[in-house]
mmCIF file of C-alpha atoms and ligand atoms in Angstrom:
data_model
loop_
_atom_site.group_PDB
_atom_site.id
_atom_site.type_symbol
_atom_site.label_atom_id
_atom_site.label_comp_id
_atom_site.label_asym_id
_atom_site.label_seq_id
_atom_site.Cartn_x
_atom_site.Cartn_y
_atom_site.Cartn_z
ATOM 1 C CA MET A 254 -114.390 -1.706 -27.760
ATOM 2 C CA LYS A 255 -113.518 -0.891 -31.613
ATOM 3 C CA LYS A 256 -116.263 -1.418 -33.995
ATOM 4 C CA ILE A 257 -115.032 -3.212 -36.999
ATOM 5 C CA THR A 258 -116.752 -3.925 -40.498
ATOM 6 C CA ILE A 259 -117.428 -7.596 -41.150
ATOM 7 C CA ALA A 260 -118.003 -8.721 -44.977
ATOM 8 C CA ILE A 261 -119.552 -12.129 -45.620
ATOM 9 C CA ASP A 262 -119.520 -13.080 -49.539
ATOM 10 C CA GLY A 263 -119.963 -16.680 -50.853
ATOM 11 C CA TYR A 264 -122.405 -18.533 -53.128
ATOM 12 C CA SER A 265 -126.035 -18.650 -52.994
ATOM 13 C CA SER A 266 -127.815 -20.466 -50.235
ATOM 14 C CA CYS A 267 -124.885 -21.227 -48.389
ATOM 15 C CA GLY A 268 -126.082 -19.645 -44.886
ATOM 16 C CA LYS A 269 -124.609 -16.565 -44.977
ATOM 17 C CA SER A 270 -127.457 -14.829 -43.768
ATOM 18 C CA THR A 271 -128.240 -16.926 -40.945
ATOM 19 C CA MET A 272 -124.855 -16.662 -39.823
ATOM 20 C CA ALA A 273 -124.378 -12.743 -40.401
ATOM 21 C CA LYS A 274 -127.746 -12.218 -38.834
ATOM 22 C CA ASP A 275 -126.556 -14.652 -35.716
ATOM 23 C CA LEU A 276 -123.275 -12.961 -35.276
ATOM 24 C CA ALA A 277 -124.835 -9.432 -35.332
ATOM 25 C CA ARG A 278 -127.015 -10.493 -32.606
ATOM 26 C CA GLU A 279 -124.405 -11.648 -30.401
ATOM 27 C CA ILE A 280 -122.031 -8.774 -31.066
ATOM 28 C CA GLY A 281 -124.599 -5.925 -31.235
ATOM 29 C CA TYR A 282 -123.946 -5.290 -34.821
ATOM 30 C CA VAL A 283 -126.019 -3.832 -37.665
ATOM 31 C CA TYR A 284 -126.909 -6.433 -40.186
ATOM 32 C CA VAL A 285 -127.567 -5.884 -43.874
ATOM 33 C CA ASP A 286 -128.515 -8.664 -46.440
ATOM 34 C CA SER A 287 -127.139 -7.137 -49.642
ATOM 35 C CA GLY A 288 -128.779 -9.716 -51.668
ATOM 36 C CA ALA A 289 -132.387 -8.542 -50.393
ATOM 37 C CA MET A 290 -131.434 -5.138 -52.154
ATOM 38 C CA TYR A 291 -131.041 -6.839 -55.467
ATOM 39 C CA ARG A 292 -133.766 -9.082 -54.970
ATOM 40 C CA THR A 293 -136.217 -6.090 -54.153
ATOM 41 C CA VAL A 294 -134.908 -4.409 -57.646
ATOM 42 C CA ALA A 295 -135.912 -7.634 -59.257
ATOM 43 C CA LEU A 296 -139.325 -7.805 -57.658
ATOM 44 C CA TYR A 297 -140.092 -3.781 -58.754
ATOM 45 C CA ALA A 298 -138.753 -5.071 -62.290
ATOM 46 C CA LEU A 299 -141.530 -7.934 -62.335
ATOM 47 C CA ASP A 300 -144.172 -5.879 -60.596
ATOM 48 C CA HIS A 301 -143.578 -3.363 -63.364
ATOM 49 C CA ASN A 302 -143.580 -5.409 -66.455
ATOM 50 C CA LEU A 303 -139.880 -4.401 -66.738
ATOM 51 C CA ILE A 304 -139.161 -8.116 -66.985
ATOM 52 C CA LYS A 305 -140.950 -9.927 -69.820
ATOM 53 C CA ASP A 306 -140.426 -13.473 -71.040
ATOM 54 C CA GLY A 307 -137.176 -13.577 -68.916
ATOM 55 C CA LYS A 308 -135.909 -10.496 -70.714
ATOM 56 C CA ILE A 309 -135.138 -7.409 -69.097
ATOM 57 C CA ASP A 310 -136.378 -3.507 -70.107
ATOM 58 C CA GLU A 311 -132.982 -2.233 -69.307
ATOM 59 C CA GLU A 312 -133.942 1.258 -70.108
ATOM 60 C CA GLY A 313 -137.227 1.189 -68.075
ATOM 61 C CA LEU A 314 -135.490 -0.156 -65.233
ATOM 62 C CA ARG A 315 -132.491 2.583 -65.312
ATOM 63 C CA LYS A 316 -135.361 5.220 -65.642
ATOM 64 C CA SER A 317 -137.050 3.319 -62.453
ATOM 65 C CA MET A 318 -134.233 3.322 -60.052
ATOM 66 C CA LYS A 319 -135.122 6.615 -58.626
ATOM 67 C CA ASP A 320 -138.354 5.269 -57.719
ATOM 68 C CA ILE A 321 -137.175 2.231 -55.988
ATOM 69 C CA GLU A 322 -136.489 3.461 -52.407
ATOM 70 C CA ILE A 323 -135.086 0.276 -50.295
ATOM 71 C CA SER A 324 -135.085 0.205 -47.009
ATOM 72 C CA PHE A 325 -134.667 -2.231 -43.656
ATOM 73 C CA GLN A 326 -136.799 -2.434 -40.158
ATOM 74 C CA PHE A 327 -135.619 -4.592 -37.611
ATOM 75 C CA ASN A 328 -137.962 -7.620 -36.777
ATOM 76 C CA ALA A 329 -137.942 -8.470 -33.128
ATOM 77 C CA GLU A 330 -139.902 -11.519 -33.660
ATOM 78 C CA ARG A 331 -137.398 -12.891 -36.511
ATOM 79 C CA GLY A 332 -134.502 -11.523 -35.017
ATOM 80 C CA ARG A 333 -133.346 -9.875 -38.219
ATOM 81 C CA PRO A 334 -134.338 -7.043 -40.357
ATOM 82 C CA ASP A 335 -137.449 -7.011 -43.141
ATOM 83 C CA THR A 336 -136.695 -5.406 -46.227
ATOM 84 C CA TYR A 337 -139.188 -2.569 -47.228
ATOM 85 C CA LEU A 338 -139.619 -1.293 -50.947
ATOM 86 C CA ASN A 339 -141.084 2.246 -50.977
ATOM 87 C CA GLY A 340 -142.325 1.621 -47.529
ATOM 88 C CA VAL A 341 -144.234 -1.773 -48.040
ATOM 89 C CA ARG A 342 -142.697 -4.680 -46.408
ATOM 90 C CA VAL A 343 -141.551 -7.359 -49.195
ATOM 91 C CA GLU A 344 -139.608 -9.644 -47.066
ATOM 92 C CA ASP A 345 -141.529 -12.724 -48.142
ATOM 93 C CA ARG A 346 -142.235 -11.667 -51.604
ATOM 94 C CA ILE A 347 -138.511 -11.178 -52.503
ATOM 95 C CA ARG A 348 -137.720 -14.781 -51.380
ATOM 96 C CA THR A 349 -140.099 -16.960 -53.918
ATOM 97 C CA LEU A 350 -138.400 -18.957 -56.563
ATOM 98 C CA GLU A 351 -140.022 -16.392 -59.180
ATOM 99 C CA VAL A 352 -137.762 -13.587 -57.810
ATOM 100 C CA SER A 353 -134.713 -16.282 -57.205
ATOM 101 C CA ASN A 354 -135.127 -16.781 -60.829
ATOM 102 C CA HIS A 355 -134.912 -13.391 -62.009
ATOM 103 C CA VAL A 356 -132.678 -11.891 -59.822
ATOM 104 C CA SER A 357 -129.017 -12.773 -61.145
ATOM 105 C CA PRO A 358 -129.665 -10.780 -64.597
ATOM 106 C CA VAL A 359 -130.587 -8.107 -62.420
ATOM 107 C CA ALA A 360 -127.966 -8.074 -60.371
ATOM 108 C CA ALA A 361 -125.318 -8.157 -63.371
ATOM 109 C CA LEU A 362 -126.767 -4.686 -64.521
ATOM 110 C CA GLY A 363 -124.022 -1.764 -64.125
ATOM 111 C CA PHE A 364 -126.415 0.780 -63.153
ATOM 112 C CA VAL A 365 -128.156 -1.511 -60.494
ATOM 113 C CA ARG A 366 -124.816 -2.387 -58.769
ATOM 114 C CA GLU A 367 -123.655 1.125 -58.807
ATOM 115 C CA GLU A 368 -126.798 2.257 -56.839
ATOM 116 C CA MET A 369 -126.853 -0.346 -54.383
ATOM 117 C CA VAL A 370 -123.115 -0.292 -53.874
ATOM 118 C CA ARG A 371 -123.327 3.475 -52.997
ATOM 119 C CA GLN A 372 -126.459 2.860 -50.568
ATOM 120 C CA GLN A 373 -124.506 -0.154 -49.019
ATOM 121 C CA GLN A 374 -121.415 2.154 -48.332
ATOM 122 C CA ARG A 375 -123.432 4.736 -46.846
ATOM 123 C CA MET A 376 -124.839 1.871 -44.552
ATOM 124 C CA GLY A 377 -121.603 0.987 -43.462
ATOM 125 C CA GLN A 378 -120.125 4.587 -42.695
ATOM 126 C CA GLU A 379 -119.937 4.166 -39.154
ATOM 127 C CA GLY A 380 -118.486 0.526 -38.885
ATOM 128 C CA GLY A 381 -120.361 -1.882 -36.574
ATOM 129 C CA ILE A 382 -121.949 -3.447 -39.436
ATOM 130 C CA ILE A 383 -121.958 -7.079 -40.902
ATOM 131 C CA MET A 384 -122.936 -7.163 -44.635
ATOM 132 C CA ASP A 385 -123.285 -10.302 -46.996
ATOM 133 C CA GLY A 386 -123.501 -10.638 -50.654
ATOM 134 C CA ARG A 387 -121.050 -11.533 -53.531
ATOM 135 C CA ASP A 388 -119.116 -8.300 -53.787
ATOM 136 C CA ILE A 389 -118.777 -6.961 -50.201
ATOM 137 C CA GLY A 390 -115.093 -7.723 -49.195
ATOM 138 C CA THR A 391 -113.866 -6.907 -52.882
ATOM 139 C CA THR A 392 -116.183 -3.853 -53.706
ATOM 140 C CA VAL A 393 -118.409 -2.592 -51.316
ATOM 141 C CA PHE A 394 -116.030 -2.613 -48.057
ATOM 142 C CA PRO A 395 -112.210 -3.886 -49.663
ATOM 143 C CA ASN A 396 -110.690 -2.459 -46.225
ATOM 144 C CA ALA A 397 -113.049 -4.415 -44.038
ATOM 145 C CA GLU A 398 -111.342 -5.766 -41.029
ATOM 146 C CA LEU A 399 -113.032 -9.077 -41.112
ATOM 147 C CA LYS A 400 -113.607 -10.677 -44.517
ATOM 148 C CA ILE A 401 -115.170 -14.242 -44.708
ATOM 149 C CA PHE A 402 -115.555 -16.209 -47.925
ATOM 150 C CA VAL A 403 -118.424 -19.096 -47.154
ATOM 151 C CA THR A 404 -118.656 -22.117 -49.527
ATOM 152 C CA ALA A 405 -121.006 -25.493 -49.660
ATOM 153 C CA SER A 406 -121.499 -27.953 -52.275
ATOM 154 C CA PRO A 407 -124.382 -27.269 -54.857
ATOM 155 C CA GLU A 408 -126.263 -30.197 -53.830
ATOM 156 C CA ILE A 409 -126.064 -29.376 -50.044
ATOM 157 C CA ARG A 410 -127.135 -25.678 -50.944
ATOM 158 C CA ALA A 411 -130.118 -27.066 -53.226
ATOM 159 C CA GLN A 412 -131.100 -29.094 -50.352
ATOM 160 C CA ARG A 413 -131.312 -26.313 -47.910
ATOM 161 C CA ARG A 414 -133.176 -24.049 -50.107
ATOM 162 C CA TYR A 415 -135.543 -27.056 -50.592
ATOM 163 C CA ASP A 416 -136.293 -27.425 -47.064
ATOM 164 C CA GLU A 417 -136.718 -23.724 -46.509
ATOM 165 C CA LEU A 418 -139.333 -23.302 -49.283
ATOM 166 C CA THR A 419 -141.056 -26.643 -48.343
ATOM 167 C CA ALA A 420 -141.164 -25.482 -44.684
ATOM 168 C CA LYS A 421 -142.831 -22.352 -45.997
ATOM 169 C CA GLY A 422 -145.517 -24.411 -47.797
ATOM 170 C CA GLU A 423 -144.342 -23.509 -51.368
ATOM 171 C CA ALA A 424 -144.224 -26.009 -53.862
ATOM 172 C CA CYS A 425 -140.941 -26.612 -55.268
ATOM 173 C CA ASP A 426 -138.790 -29.583 -57.185
ATOM 174 C CA MET A 427 -135.568 -30.262 -56.143
ATOM 175 C CA LYS A 428 -134.168 -30.813 -59.599
ATOM 176 C CA GLU A 429 -135.324 -27.209 -60.663
ATOM 177 C CA ILE A 430 -133.638 -25.769 -57.311
ATOM 178 C CA LEU A 431 -130.475 -27.153 -58.027
ATOM 179 C CA ARG A 432 -130.580 -25.878 -61.510
ATOM 180 C CA ASN A 433 -131.695 -22.641 -60.071
ATOM 181 C CA VAL A 434 -128.604 -22.754 -57.605
ATOM 182 C CA GLU A 435 -126.024 -23.738 -60.655
ATOM 183 C CA GLU A 436 -127.254 -21.163 -62.746
ATOM 184 C CA ARG A 437 -127.152 -18.440 -59.830
ATOM 185 C CA ASP A 438 -123.245 -19.479 -59.063
ATOM 186 C CA TYR A 439 -122.442 -19.609 -62.920
ATOM 187 C CA ILE A 440 -123.955 -16.054 -63.719
ATOM 188 C CA ASP A 441 -122.750 -14.499 -60.093
ATOM 189 C CA THR A 442 -118.982 -15.659 -60.802
ATOM 190 C CA HIS A 443 -119.048 -14.852 -64.717
ATOM 191 C CA ARG A 444 -120.321 -11.557 -64.773
ATOM 192 C CA GLU A 445 -118.430 -8.713 -66.145
ATOM 193 C CA ILE A 446 -118.955 -6.280 -62.946
ATOM 194 C CA SER A 447 -117.898 -7.206 -59.500
ATOM 195 C CA PRO A 448 -118.186 -10.889 -59.794
ATOM 196 C CA LEU A 449 -118.363 -13.245 -56.973
ATOM 197 C CA ARG A 450 -114.719 -14.211 -55.903
ATOM 198 C CA GLN A 451 -112.660 -14.693 -52.897
ATOM 199 C CA ALA A 452 -110.891 -11.416 -51.623
ATOM 200 C CA ASP A 453 -107.130 -12.002 -51.241
ATOM 201 C CA ASP A 454 -107.506 -11.286 -47.497
ATOM 202 C CA ALA A 455 -110.650 -13.764 -46.842
ATOM 203 C CA LEU A 456 -111.031 -16.475 -44.522
ATOM 204 C CA VAL A 457 -112.521 -19.346 -46.161
ATOM 205 C CA LEU A 458 -115.350 -21.157 -44.400
ATOM 206 C CA ASP A 459 -116.389 -24.390 -46.316
ATOM 207 C CA ASN A 460 -120.023 -25.343 -44.065
ATOM 208 C CA SER A 461 -120.740 -28.252 -46.332
ATOM 209 C CA HIS A 462 -120.580 -30.567 -42.995
ATOM 210 C CA LEU A 463 -120.503 -28.150 -40.249
ATOM 211 C CA THR A 464 -123.250 -27.719 -37.945
ATOM 212 C CA ILE A 465 -124.838 -24.449 -36.928
ATOM 213 C CA ASP A 466 -123.153 -24.581 -33.456
ATOM 214 C CA GLU A 467 -119.559 -25.372 -35.114
ATOM 215 C CA GLN A 468 -120.215 -22.704 -37.539
ATOM 216 C CA LYS A 469 -120.827 -20.046 -34.705
ATOM 217 C CA GLU A 470 -117.802 -21.031 -32.965
ATOM 218 C CA TRP A 471 -115.647 -20.679 -35.617
ATOM 219 C CA LEU A 472 -117.074 -17.490 -36.657
ATOM 220 C CA LEU A 473 -117.026 -15.740 -33.156
ATOM 221 C CA ARG A 474 -113.171 -17.044 -33.241
ATOM 222 C CA ALA A 475 -112.503 -15.379 -36.418
ATOM 223 C CA TYR A 476 -114.477 -12.136 -34.971
ATOM 224 C CA GLN A 477 -112.436 -12.137 -31.949
ATOM 225 C CA HIS A 478 -108.939 -12.312 -33.730
ATOM 226 C CA ALA A 479 -109.817 -9.562 -35.731
ATOM 227 C CA ILE A 480 -110.824 -7.258 -32.976
ATOM 228 C CA ASP A 481 -107.583 -8.378 -30.697
ATOM 229 C CA ASN A 482 -105.451 -7.406 -33.877
HETATM 230 O O1 DC B 11 -127.615 -13.769 -51.417
HETATM 231 P P1 DC B 11 -129.080 -13.770 -52.518
HETATM 232 O O2 DC B 11 -129.183 -15.266 -52.956
HETATM 233 O O3 DC B 11 -130.131 -13.215 -51.783
HETATM 234 O O4 DC B 11 -128.802 -12.735 -53.621
HETATM 235 C C1 DC B 11 -129.889 -12.685 -54.518
HETATM 236 C C2 DC B 11 -128.982 -12.256 -55.906
HETATM 237 O O5 DC B 11 -128.269 -11.001 -55.730
HETATM 238 C C3 DC B 11 -127.944 -13.508 -56.391
HETATM 239 O O6 DC B 11 -128.295 -13.655 -57.757
HETATM 240 C C4 DC B 11 -126.528 -12.816 -56.286
HETATM 241 C C5 DC B 11 -126.904 -11.283 -56.270
HETATM 242 N N1 DC B 11 -125.927 -10.659 -55.316
HETATM 243 C C6 DC B 11 -125.214 -9.771 -55.790
HETATM 244 O O7 DC B 11 -125.070 -9.479 -57.016
HETATM 245 N N2 DC B 11 -124.296 -8.897 -55.106
HETATM 246 C C7 DC B 11 -124.394 -8.853 -53.697
HETATM 247 N N3 DC B 11 -123.764 -8.245 -53.137
HETATM 248 C C8 DC B 11 -125.552 -9.427 -53.437
HETATM 249 C C9 DC B 11 -126.412 -10.467 -53.591
#
C-alpha cells in the first residue's frame, strides 16, 4: 500500500498529538511531534541561562544550536515516542508550564525554525510519516497528500490542558492556563516566519464537541480517502 505524508496543524492544546499518535499506531506510520522539538530548544535555553527575565539571548542561542541534538525513541509503554536532548530523556521536562511559557518566542526565531524544518524534512524523506505542528502543511511538507487543520475554542483547550497538568500532579491555575493558551495563539499566528495558518488544501477539524471516538472515525475516513485518491 502506498505510504503517504500526513500533516496535522492547529492551535496549541487541541489534541493534535493524541490524534496523530493514535492514527500512526493504527496505520503503522512514524509519528513526529514537531512541537516537542521547539520545546526542547526552549528547555535547553532555560537550562543554559539563555533566557533571562523572559528575554532570549539570541546570539547565545544561535551559537548553541550546533550543541542541541534532538532525537525520539519509541516508548512502548506510552505508545508514543519520547523526546531526547543530547541523549537524555526530557519528555516530562518539556511539558512543564515553565517551558510552555517560554517556547513561543523561541519558536519564532528564524534560525531555530530553519534548523528544525531541516531536521523534520529529513525525518519525512521516506513518507509513511504523520507530523503535527503549526507549519507542517504549509512549510515542512507543502506536498503532503493529507493535511488536517485542527481547531477548538480557547476555553475548551485550556480546560484540557488544566486536566492534563492536574492529572500529573502539577499545581496550576485555570486563568493562567487560559492566558497562556491565548498568548500562544497570538504569537503563533502573528509571527513573521511560518505563522500558524490553514493550508489552502487542508481539511478543517473543529473538535470542540467531538468525542475521541468520533474524532478517530473522522480521521480514519480522511486517511482512507487520501490513500484511495
Ligand atoms: O504543539 P506544542 O504546544 O507542543 O508546541 C510548542 C510551541 O512550538 C508552540 O508555541 C508552537 C511552536 N511550534 C511551532 O512554531 N511550529 C511547529 N511546527 C510546532 C510547534
